[in-house]
Short mmCIF file of C-alpha atoms in Angstrom, two decimals:
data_model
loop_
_atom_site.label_atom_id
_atom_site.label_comp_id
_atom_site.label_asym_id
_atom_site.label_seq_id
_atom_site.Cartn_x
_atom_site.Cartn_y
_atom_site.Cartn_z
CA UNK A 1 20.03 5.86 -11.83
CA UNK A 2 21.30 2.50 -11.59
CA UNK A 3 20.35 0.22 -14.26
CA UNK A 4 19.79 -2.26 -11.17
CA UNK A 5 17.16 -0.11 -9.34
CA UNK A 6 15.49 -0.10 -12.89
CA UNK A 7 15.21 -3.93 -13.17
CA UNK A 8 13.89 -4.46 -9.91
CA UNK A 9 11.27 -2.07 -9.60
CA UNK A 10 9.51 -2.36 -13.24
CA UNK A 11 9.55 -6.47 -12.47
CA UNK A 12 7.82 -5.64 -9.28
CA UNK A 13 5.53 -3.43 -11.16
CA UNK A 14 4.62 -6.22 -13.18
CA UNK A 15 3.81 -8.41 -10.55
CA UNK A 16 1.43 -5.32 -9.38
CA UNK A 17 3.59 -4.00 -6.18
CA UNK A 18 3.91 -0.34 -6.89
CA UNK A 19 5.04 -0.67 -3.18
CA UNK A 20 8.53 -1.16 -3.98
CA UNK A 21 8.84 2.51 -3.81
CA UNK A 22 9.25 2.70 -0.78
CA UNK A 23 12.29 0.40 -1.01
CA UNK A 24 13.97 3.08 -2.95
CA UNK A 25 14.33 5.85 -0.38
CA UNK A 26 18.07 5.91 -0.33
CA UNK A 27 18.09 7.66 -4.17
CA UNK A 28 18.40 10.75 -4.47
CA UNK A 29 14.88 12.57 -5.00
CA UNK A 30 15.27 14.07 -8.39
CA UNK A 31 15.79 10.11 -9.43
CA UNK A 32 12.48 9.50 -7.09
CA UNK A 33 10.61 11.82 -9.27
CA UNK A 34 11.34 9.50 -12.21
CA UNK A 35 10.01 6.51 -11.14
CA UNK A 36 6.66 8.38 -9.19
CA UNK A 37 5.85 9.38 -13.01
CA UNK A 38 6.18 6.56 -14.35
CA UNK A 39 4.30 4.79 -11.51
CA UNK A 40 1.60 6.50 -12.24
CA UNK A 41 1.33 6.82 -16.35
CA UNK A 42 2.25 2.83 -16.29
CA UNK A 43 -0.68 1.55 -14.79
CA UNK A 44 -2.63 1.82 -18.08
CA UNK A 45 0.39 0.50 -20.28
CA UNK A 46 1.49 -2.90 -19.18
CA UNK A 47 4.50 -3.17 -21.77
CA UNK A 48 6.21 -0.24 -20.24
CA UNK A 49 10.19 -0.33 -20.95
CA UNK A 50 12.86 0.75 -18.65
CA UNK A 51 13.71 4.20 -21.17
CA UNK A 52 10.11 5.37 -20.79
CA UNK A 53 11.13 6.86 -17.44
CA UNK A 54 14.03 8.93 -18.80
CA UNK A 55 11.37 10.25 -21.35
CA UNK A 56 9.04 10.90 -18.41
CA UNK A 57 10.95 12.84 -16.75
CA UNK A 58 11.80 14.82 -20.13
CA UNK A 59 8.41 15.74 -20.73
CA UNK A 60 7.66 17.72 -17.48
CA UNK A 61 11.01 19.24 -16.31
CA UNK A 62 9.77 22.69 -16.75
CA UNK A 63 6.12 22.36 -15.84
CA UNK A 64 5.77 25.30 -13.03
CA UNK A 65 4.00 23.84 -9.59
CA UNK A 66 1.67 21.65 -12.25
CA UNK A 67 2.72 17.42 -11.97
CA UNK A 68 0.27 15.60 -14.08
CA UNK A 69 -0.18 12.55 -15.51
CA UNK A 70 -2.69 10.55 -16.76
CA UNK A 71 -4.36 10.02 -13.52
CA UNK A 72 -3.97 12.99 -11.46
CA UNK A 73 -2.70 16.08 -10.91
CA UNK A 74 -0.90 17.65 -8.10
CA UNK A 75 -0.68 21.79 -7.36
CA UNK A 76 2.07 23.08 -5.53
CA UNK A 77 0.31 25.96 -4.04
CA UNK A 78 0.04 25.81 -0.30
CA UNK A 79 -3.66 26.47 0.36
CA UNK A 80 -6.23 25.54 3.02
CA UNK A 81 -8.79 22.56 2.42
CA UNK A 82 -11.69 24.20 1.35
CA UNK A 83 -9.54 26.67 -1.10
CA UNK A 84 -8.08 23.53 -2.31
CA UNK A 85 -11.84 21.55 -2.51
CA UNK A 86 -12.53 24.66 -4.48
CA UNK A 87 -9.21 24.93 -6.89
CA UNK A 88 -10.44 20.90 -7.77
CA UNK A 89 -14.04 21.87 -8.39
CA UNK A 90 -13.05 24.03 -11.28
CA UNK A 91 -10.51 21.80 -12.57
CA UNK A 92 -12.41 20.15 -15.11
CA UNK A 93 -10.31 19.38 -17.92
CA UNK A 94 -11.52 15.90 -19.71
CA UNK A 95 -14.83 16.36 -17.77
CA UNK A 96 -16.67 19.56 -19.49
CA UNK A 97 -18.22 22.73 -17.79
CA UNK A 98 -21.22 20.70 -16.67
CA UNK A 99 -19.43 18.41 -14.59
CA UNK A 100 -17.36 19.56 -11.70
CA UNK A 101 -14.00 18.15 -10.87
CA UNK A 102 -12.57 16.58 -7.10
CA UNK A 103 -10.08 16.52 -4.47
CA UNK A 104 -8.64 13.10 -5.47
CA UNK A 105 -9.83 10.05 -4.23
CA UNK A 106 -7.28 7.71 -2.77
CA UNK A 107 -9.54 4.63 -2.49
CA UNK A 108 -6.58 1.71 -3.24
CA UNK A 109 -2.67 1.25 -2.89
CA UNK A 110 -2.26 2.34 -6.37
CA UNK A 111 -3.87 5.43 -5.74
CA UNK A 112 -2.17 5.79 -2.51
CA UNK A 113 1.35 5.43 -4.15
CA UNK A 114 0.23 7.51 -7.11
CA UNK A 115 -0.21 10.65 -4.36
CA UNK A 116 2.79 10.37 -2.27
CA UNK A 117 5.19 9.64 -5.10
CA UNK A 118 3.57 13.09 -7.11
CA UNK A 119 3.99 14.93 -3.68
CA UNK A 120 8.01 13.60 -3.60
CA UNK A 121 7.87 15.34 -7.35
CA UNK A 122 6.73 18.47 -6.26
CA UNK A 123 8.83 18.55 -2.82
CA UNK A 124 11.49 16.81 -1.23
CA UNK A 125 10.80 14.48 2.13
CA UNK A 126 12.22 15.97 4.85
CA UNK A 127 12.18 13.76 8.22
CA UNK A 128 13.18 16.44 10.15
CA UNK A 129 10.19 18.57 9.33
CA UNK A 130 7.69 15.76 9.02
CA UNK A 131 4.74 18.12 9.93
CA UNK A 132 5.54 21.14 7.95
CA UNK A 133 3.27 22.09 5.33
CA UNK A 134 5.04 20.69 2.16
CA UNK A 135 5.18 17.39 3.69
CA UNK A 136 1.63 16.66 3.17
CA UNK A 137 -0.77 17.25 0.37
CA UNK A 138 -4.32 17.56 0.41
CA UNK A 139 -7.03 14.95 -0.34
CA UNK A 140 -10.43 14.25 -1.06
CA UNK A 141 -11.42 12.32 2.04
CA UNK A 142 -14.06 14.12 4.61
CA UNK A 143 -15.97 13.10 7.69
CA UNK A 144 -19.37 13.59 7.14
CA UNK A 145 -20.98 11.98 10.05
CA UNK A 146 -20.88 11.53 14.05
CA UNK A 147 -18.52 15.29 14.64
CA UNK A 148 -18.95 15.21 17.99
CA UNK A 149 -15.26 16.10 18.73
CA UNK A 150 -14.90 13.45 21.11
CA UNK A 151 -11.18 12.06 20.72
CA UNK A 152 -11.24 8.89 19.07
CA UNK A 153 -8.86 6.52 17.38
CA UNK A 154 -11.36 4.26 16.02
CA UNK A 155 -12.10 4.50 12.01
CA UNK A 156 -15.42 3.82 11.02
CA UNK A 157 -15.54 4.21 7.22
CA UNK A 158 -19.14 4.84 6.99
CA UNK A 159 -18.49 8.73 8.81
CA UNK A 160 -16.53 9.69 5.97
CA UNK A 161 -16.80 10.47 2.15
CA UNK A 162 -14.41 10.85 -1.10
CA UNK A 163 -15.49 14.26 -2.84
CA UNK A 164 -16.25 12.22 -5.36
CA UNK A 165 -19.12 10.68 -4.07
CA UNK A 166 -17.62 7.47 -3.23
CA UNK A 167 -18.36 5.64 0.28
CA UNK A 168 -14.45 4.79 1.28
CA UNK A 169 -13.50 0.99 0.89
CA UNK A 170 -11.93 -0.92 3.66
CA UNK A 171 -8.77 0.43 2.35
CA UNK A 172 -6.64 2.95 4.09
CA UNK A 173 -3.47 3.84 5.29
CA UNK A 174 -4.23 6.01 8.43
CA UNK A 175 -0.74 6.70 10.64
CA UNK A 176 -0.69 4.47 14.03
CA UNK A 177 -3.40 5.85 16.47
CA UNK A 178 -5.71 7.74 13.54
CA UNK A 179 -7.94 9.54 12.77
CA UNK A 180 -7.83 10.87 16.66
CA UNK A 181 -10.52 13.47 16.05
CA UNK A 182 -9.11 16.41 17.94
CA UNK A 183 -10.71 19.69 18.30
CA UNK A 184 -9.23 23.13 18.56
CA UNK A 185 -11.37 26.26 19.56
CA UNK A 186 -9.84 29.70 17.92
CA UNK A 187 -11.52 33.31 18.50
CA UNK A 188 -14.70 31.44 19.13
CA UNK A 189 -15.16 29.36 16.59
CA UNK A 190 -14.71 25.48 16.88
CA UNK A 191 -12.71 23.21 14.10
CA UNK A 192 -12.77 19.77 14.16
CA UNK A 193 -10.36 17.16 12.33
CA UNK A 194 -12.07 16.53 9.46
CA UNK A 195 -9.92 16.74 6.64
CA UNK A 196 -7.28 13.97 5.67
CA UNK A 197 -3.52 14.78 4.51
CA UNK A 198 -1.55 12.32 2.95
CA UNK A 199 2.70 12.32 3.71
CA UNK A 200 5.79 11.47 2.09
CA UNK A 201 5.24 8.14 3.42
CA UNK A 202 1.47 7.66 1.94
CA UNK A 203 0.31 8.16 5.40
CA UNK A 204 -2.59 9.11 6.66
CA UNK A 205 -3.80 12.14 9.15
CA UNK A 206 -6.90 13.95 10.12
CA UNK A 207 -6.36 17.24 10.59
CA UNK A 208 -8.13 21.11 10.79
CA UNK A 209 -9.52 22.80 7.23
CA UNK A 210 -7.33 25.65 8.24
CA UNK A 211 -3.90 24.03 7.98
CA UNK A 212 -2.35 24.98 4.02
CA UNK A 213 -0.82 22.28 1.86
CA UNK A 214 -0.25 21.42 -1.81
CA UNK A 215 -3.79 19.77 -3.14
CA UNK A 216 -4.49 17.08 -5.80
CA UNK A 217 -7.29 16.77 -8.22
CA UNK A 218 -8.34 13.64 -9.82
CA UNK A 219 -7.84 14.11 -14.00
CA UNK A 220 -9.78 12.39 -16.58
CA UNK A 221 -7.86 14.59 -19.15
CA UNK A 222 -6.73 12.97 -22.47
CA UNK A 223 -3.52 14.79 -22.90
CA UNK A 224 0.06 15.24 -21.02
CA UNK A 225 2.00 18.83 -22.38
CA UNK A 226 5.14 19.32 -22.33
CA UNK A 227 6.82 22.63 -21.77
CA UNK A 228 10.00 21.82 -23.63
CA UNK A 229 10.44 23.72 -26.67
CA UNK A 230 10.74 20.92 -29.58
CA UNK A 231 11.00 20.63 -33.26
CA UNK A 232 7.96 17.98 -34.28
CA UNK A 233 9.83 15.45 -34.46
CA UNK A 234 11.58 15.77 -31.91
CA UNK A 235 8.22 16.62 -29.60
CA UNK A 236 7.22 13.00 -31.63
CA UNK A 237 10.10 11.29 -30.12
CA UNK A 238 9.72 12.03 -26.71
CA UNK A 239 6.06 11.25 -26.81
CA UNK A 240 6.95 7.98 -27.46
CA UNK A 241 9.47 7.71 -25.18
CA UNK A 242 7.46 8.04 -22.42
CA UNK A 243 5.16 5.12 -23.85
CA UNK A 244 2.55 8.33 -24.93
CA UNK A 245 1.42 9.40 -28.72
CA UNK A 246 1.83 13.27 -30.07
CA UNK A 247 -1.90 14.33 -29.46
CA UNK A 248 -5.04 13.93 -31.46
CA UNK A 249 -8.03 16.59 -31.49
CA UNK A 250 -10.67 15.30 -33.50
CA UNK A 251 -13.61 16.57 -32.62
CA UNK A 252 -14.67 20.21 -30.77
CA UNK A 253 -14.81 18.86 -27.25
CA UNK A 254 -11.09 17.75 -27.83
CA UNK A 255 -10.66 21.43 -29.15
CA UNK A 256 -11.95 22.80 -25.93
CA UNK A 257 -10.15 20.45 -23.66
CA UNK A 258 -6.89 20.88 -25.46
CA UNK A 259 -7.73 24.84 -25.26
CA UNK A 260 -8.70 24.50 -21.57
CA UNK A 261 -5.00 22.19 -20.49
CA UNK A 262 -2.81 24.56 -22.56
CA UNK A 263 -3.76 27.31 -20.63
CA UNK A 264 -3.58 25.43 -16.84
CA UNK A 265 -0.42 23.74 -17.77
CA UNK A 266 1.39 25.93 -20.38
CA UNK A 267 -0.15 29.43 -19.16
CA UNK A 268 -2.62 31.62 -21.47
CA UNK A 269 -1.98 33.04 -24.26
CA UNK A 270 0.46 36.16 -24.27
CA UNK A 271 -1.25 39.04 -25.99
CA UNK A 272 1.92 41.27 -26.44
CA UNK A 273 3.32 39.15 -28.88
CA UNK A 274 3.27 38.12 -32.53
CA UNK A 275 0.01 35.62 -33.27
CA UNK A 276 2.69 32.94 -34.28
CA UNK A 277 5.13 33.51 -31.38
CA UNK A 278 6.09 29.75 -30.66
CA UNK A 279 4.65 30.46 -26.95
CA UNK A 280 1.01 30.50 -28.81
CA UNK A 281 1.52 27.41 -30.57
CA UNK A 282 1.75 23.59 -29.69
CA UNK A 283 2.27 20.78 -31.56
CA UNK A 284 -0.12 18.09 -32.54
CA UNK A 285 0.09 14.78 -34.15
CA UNK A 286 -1.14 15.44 -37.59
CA UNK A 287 1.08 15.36 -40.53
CA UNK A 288 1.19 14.45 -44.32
CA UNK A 289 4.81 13.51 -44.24
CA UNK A 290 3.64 10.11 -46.22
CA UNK A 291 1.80 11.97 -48.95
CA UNK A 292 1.27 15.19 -49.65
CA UNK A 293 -2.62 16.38 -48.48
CA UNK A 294 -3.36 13.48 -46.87
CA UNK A 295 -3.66 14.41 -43.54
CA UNK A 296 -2.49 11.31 -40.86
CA UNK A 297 -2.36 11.49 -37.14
CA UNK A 298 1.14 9.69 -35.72
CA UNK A 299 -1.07 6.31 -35.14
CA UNK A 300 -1.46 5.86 -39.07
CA UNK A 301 -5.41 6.97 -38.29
CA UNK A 302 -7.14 9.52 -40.81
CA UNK A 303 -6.93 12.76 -39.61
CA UNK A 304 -10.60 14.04 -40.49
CA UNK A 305 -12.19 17.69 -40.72
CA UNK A 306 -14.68 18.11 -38.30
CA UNK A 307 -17.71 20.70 -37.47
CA UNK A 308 -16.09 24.04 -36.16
CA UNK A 309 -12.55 22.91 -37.18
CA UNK A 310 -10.84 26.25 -37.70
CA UNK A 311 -7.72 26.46 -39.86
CA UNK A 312 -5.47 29.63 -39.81
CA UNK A 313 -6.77 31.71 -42.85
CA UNK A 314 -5.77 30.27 -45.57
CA UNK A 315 -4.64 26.82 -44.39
CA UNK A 316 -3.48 24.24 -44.73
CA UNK A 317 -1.40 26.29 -47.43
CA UNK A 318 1.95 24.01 -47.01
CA UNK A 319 3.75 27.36 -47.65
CA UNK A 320 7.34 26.73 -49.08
CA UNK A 321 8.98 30.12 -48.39
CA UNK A 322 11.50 28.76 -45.95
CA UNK A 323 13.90 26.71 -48.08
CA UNK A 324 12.84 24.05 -49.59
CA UNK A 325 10.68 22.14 -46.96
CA UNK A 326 7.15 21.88 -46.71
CA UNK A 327 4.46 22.88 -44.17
CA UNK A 328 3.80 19.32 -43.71
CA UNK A 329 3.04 18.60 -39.87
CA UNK A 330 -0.20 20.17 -37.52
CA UNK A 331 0.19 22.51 -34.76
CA UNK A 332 -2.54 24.13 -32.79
CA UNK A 333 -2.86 27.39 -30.99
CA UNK A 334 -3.71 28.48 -27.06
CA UNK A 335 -7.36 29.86 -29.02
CA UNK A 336 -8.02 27.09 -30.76
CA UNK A 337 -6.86 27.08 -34.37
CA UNK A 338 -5.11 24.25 -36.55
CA UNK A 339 -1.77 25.47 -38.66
CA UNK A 340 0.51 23.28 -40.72
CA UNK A 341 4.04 23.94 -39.96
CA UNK A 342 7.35 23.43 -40.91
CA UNK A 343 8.25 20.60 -39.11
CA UNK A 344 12.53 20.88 -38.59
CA UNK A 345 12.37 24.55 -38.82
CA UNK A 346 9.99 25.12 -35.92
CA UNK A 347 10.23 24.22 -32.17
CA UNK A 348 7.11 24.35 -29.78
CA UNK A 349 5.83 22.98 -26.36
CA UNK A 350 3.49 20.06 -27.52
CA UNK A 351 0.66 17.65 -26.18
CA UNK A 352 0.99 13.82 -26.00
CA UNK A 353 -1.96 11.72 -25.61
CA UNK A 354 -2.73 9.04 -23.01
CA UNK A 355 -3.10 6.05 -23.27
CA UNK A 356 -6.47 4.45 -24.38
CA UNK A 357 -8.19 7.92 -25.01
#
């Protein structure tokens, strides 16, 4: 990427014009990707540097048909709108099982740029096929009031509603001449235009529940994983690179969300292999690198036992049979347990926390 492209569009970011996206559709889309991530992780760090989106774009290379970040998350999976309303009802990592989770809600330009640039992540813009189905992904925006089906290309804000709850904002980015409010009758049954898509563009269109796109899901999640196989140190650095922490779990709702994002992100546990396969583990933040039992997360924060923390029987036992190194760092498993590792010897996906959480 040139280093050029880089000054301009962090300044603008600055200067709060996540806009200047758009000015950037002449790179190639794999460098697109880069700067949608950061876009979006960014907002809550204000002294982002110009590295943190190589390290972005480190952590999630092999995430399959899952782009998250600290705001949202996109799926890849072509489905229709209610399968998708579904899908974002049960996504409630961050939120717990009493709370359901949303189709996002795109109620400002951040927002707006946040879902088109995760759509460019997931699937390249195509002009020439500007209505297929990966050109568009799914969002939380419904009409809820006057369906009449009478063609229309006035928007009244007050007939529609975010899943969320929220009365829509005079924001919105609806294409020239929409919402039109067509109807189609198939086999009988009426469908009306509804449902809003967003584009490649961060467009807007009403359209029919039917139709099958990628979805995205608002996330109030604390943590980011990364795929990449890592030594601890390593998994540290690129944490950090990305402007994120290695993760913290410090109490059992942490447990439970970690538990709940390793398994939607990094896929469940595999029961045909051995308990410490490095598929079943992650790594954490806690260490006692410093001094020896005193247990730190990467902040400099105490790392403190909590009620229900379960250690691997017997651990932490900072077994030396490896050479001559330690079991001095944390990592946790797909179930739920804490292990001290060996932390050069060792490489695991891992969990970087976001920022403020």
């Amino acid at each position: 990427i040139n280093a050029e492209y880089g000054k301009q569009w962090y300044q603008r970011r600055v200067r709060g014009r996540l806009s200047v996206l758009l000015e950037f559709s002449s790179v190639r889309p794999s460098s697109m990707r880069i700067f949608a991530i950061l876009a979006i992780v960014a907002l809550a760090h204000a002294e982002t540097n110009w590295s943190q989106i190589y390290g972005l774009k480190r952590l999630l290379k092999n995430l399959d048909g899952i782009y998250a970040t600290c705001n949202m998350v996109l799926f890849s999976e072509m489905v229709d709108y209610e399968t998708a309303e579904k899908r974002c009802e049960n996504f409630d990592i961050g939120m717990g099982k009493e709370s359901k989770g949303n189709l996002a809600t795109v109620n400002d330009g951040d927002k707006n740029q946040d879902i088109k640039t995760l759509l460019g992540m997931a699937y390249d813009k195509d002009n020439d096929r500007k209505w297929d189905a990966d050109q568009w992904v799914w969002a939380g925006l419904r009409k809820v009031k006057n369906n009449s089906g009478k063609i229309s290309t006035e928007y009244d804000a007050n007939d529609w509603n975010w899943a969320d709850g929220q009365t829509p904002s005079d924001f919105h980015r609806w294409l020239p001449k929409m919402p039109d409010q067509r109807t189609k009758k198939i086999k009988g049954e009426r469908y009306y235009q509804n449902q809003m898509r967003i584009n490649h563009n961060g467009r807007w269109d009403d359209t029919f529940k039917y139709k099958v796109h990628p979805y995205a899901c608002d996330y109030q999640g604390k943590y980011i994983l990364s795929a990449n196989h890592k030594t601890w140190h390593d998994a540290k650095a690129d944490c950090e690179h990305a402007g994120l922490t290695l993760a913290k779990v410090r109490n059992a709702a942490e447990v439970a969300e970690m538990v709940s994002a390793a398994e939607y992100f990094l896929g469940p546990r595999d029961p045909d292999v051995r308990v410490f396969h490095k598929t079943n583990w992650l790594w954490l933040g806690g260490n006692d690198l410093d001094e020896e039992g005193v247990w730190k997360w990467t902040d400099g924060s105490d790392m403190e036992e909590f009620d229900g923390m379960k250690w691997r029987d017997p651990n932490p036992d900072n077994a030396e049979y490896i050479g001559d190194v330690g079991q001095d760092v944390i990592s946790f498993s797909k179930w739920g347990e804490f292990d001290d590792s060996f932390d050069t010897k060792r490489k695991r996906p891992f969990a970087c926390q976001c920022p403020g959480t």
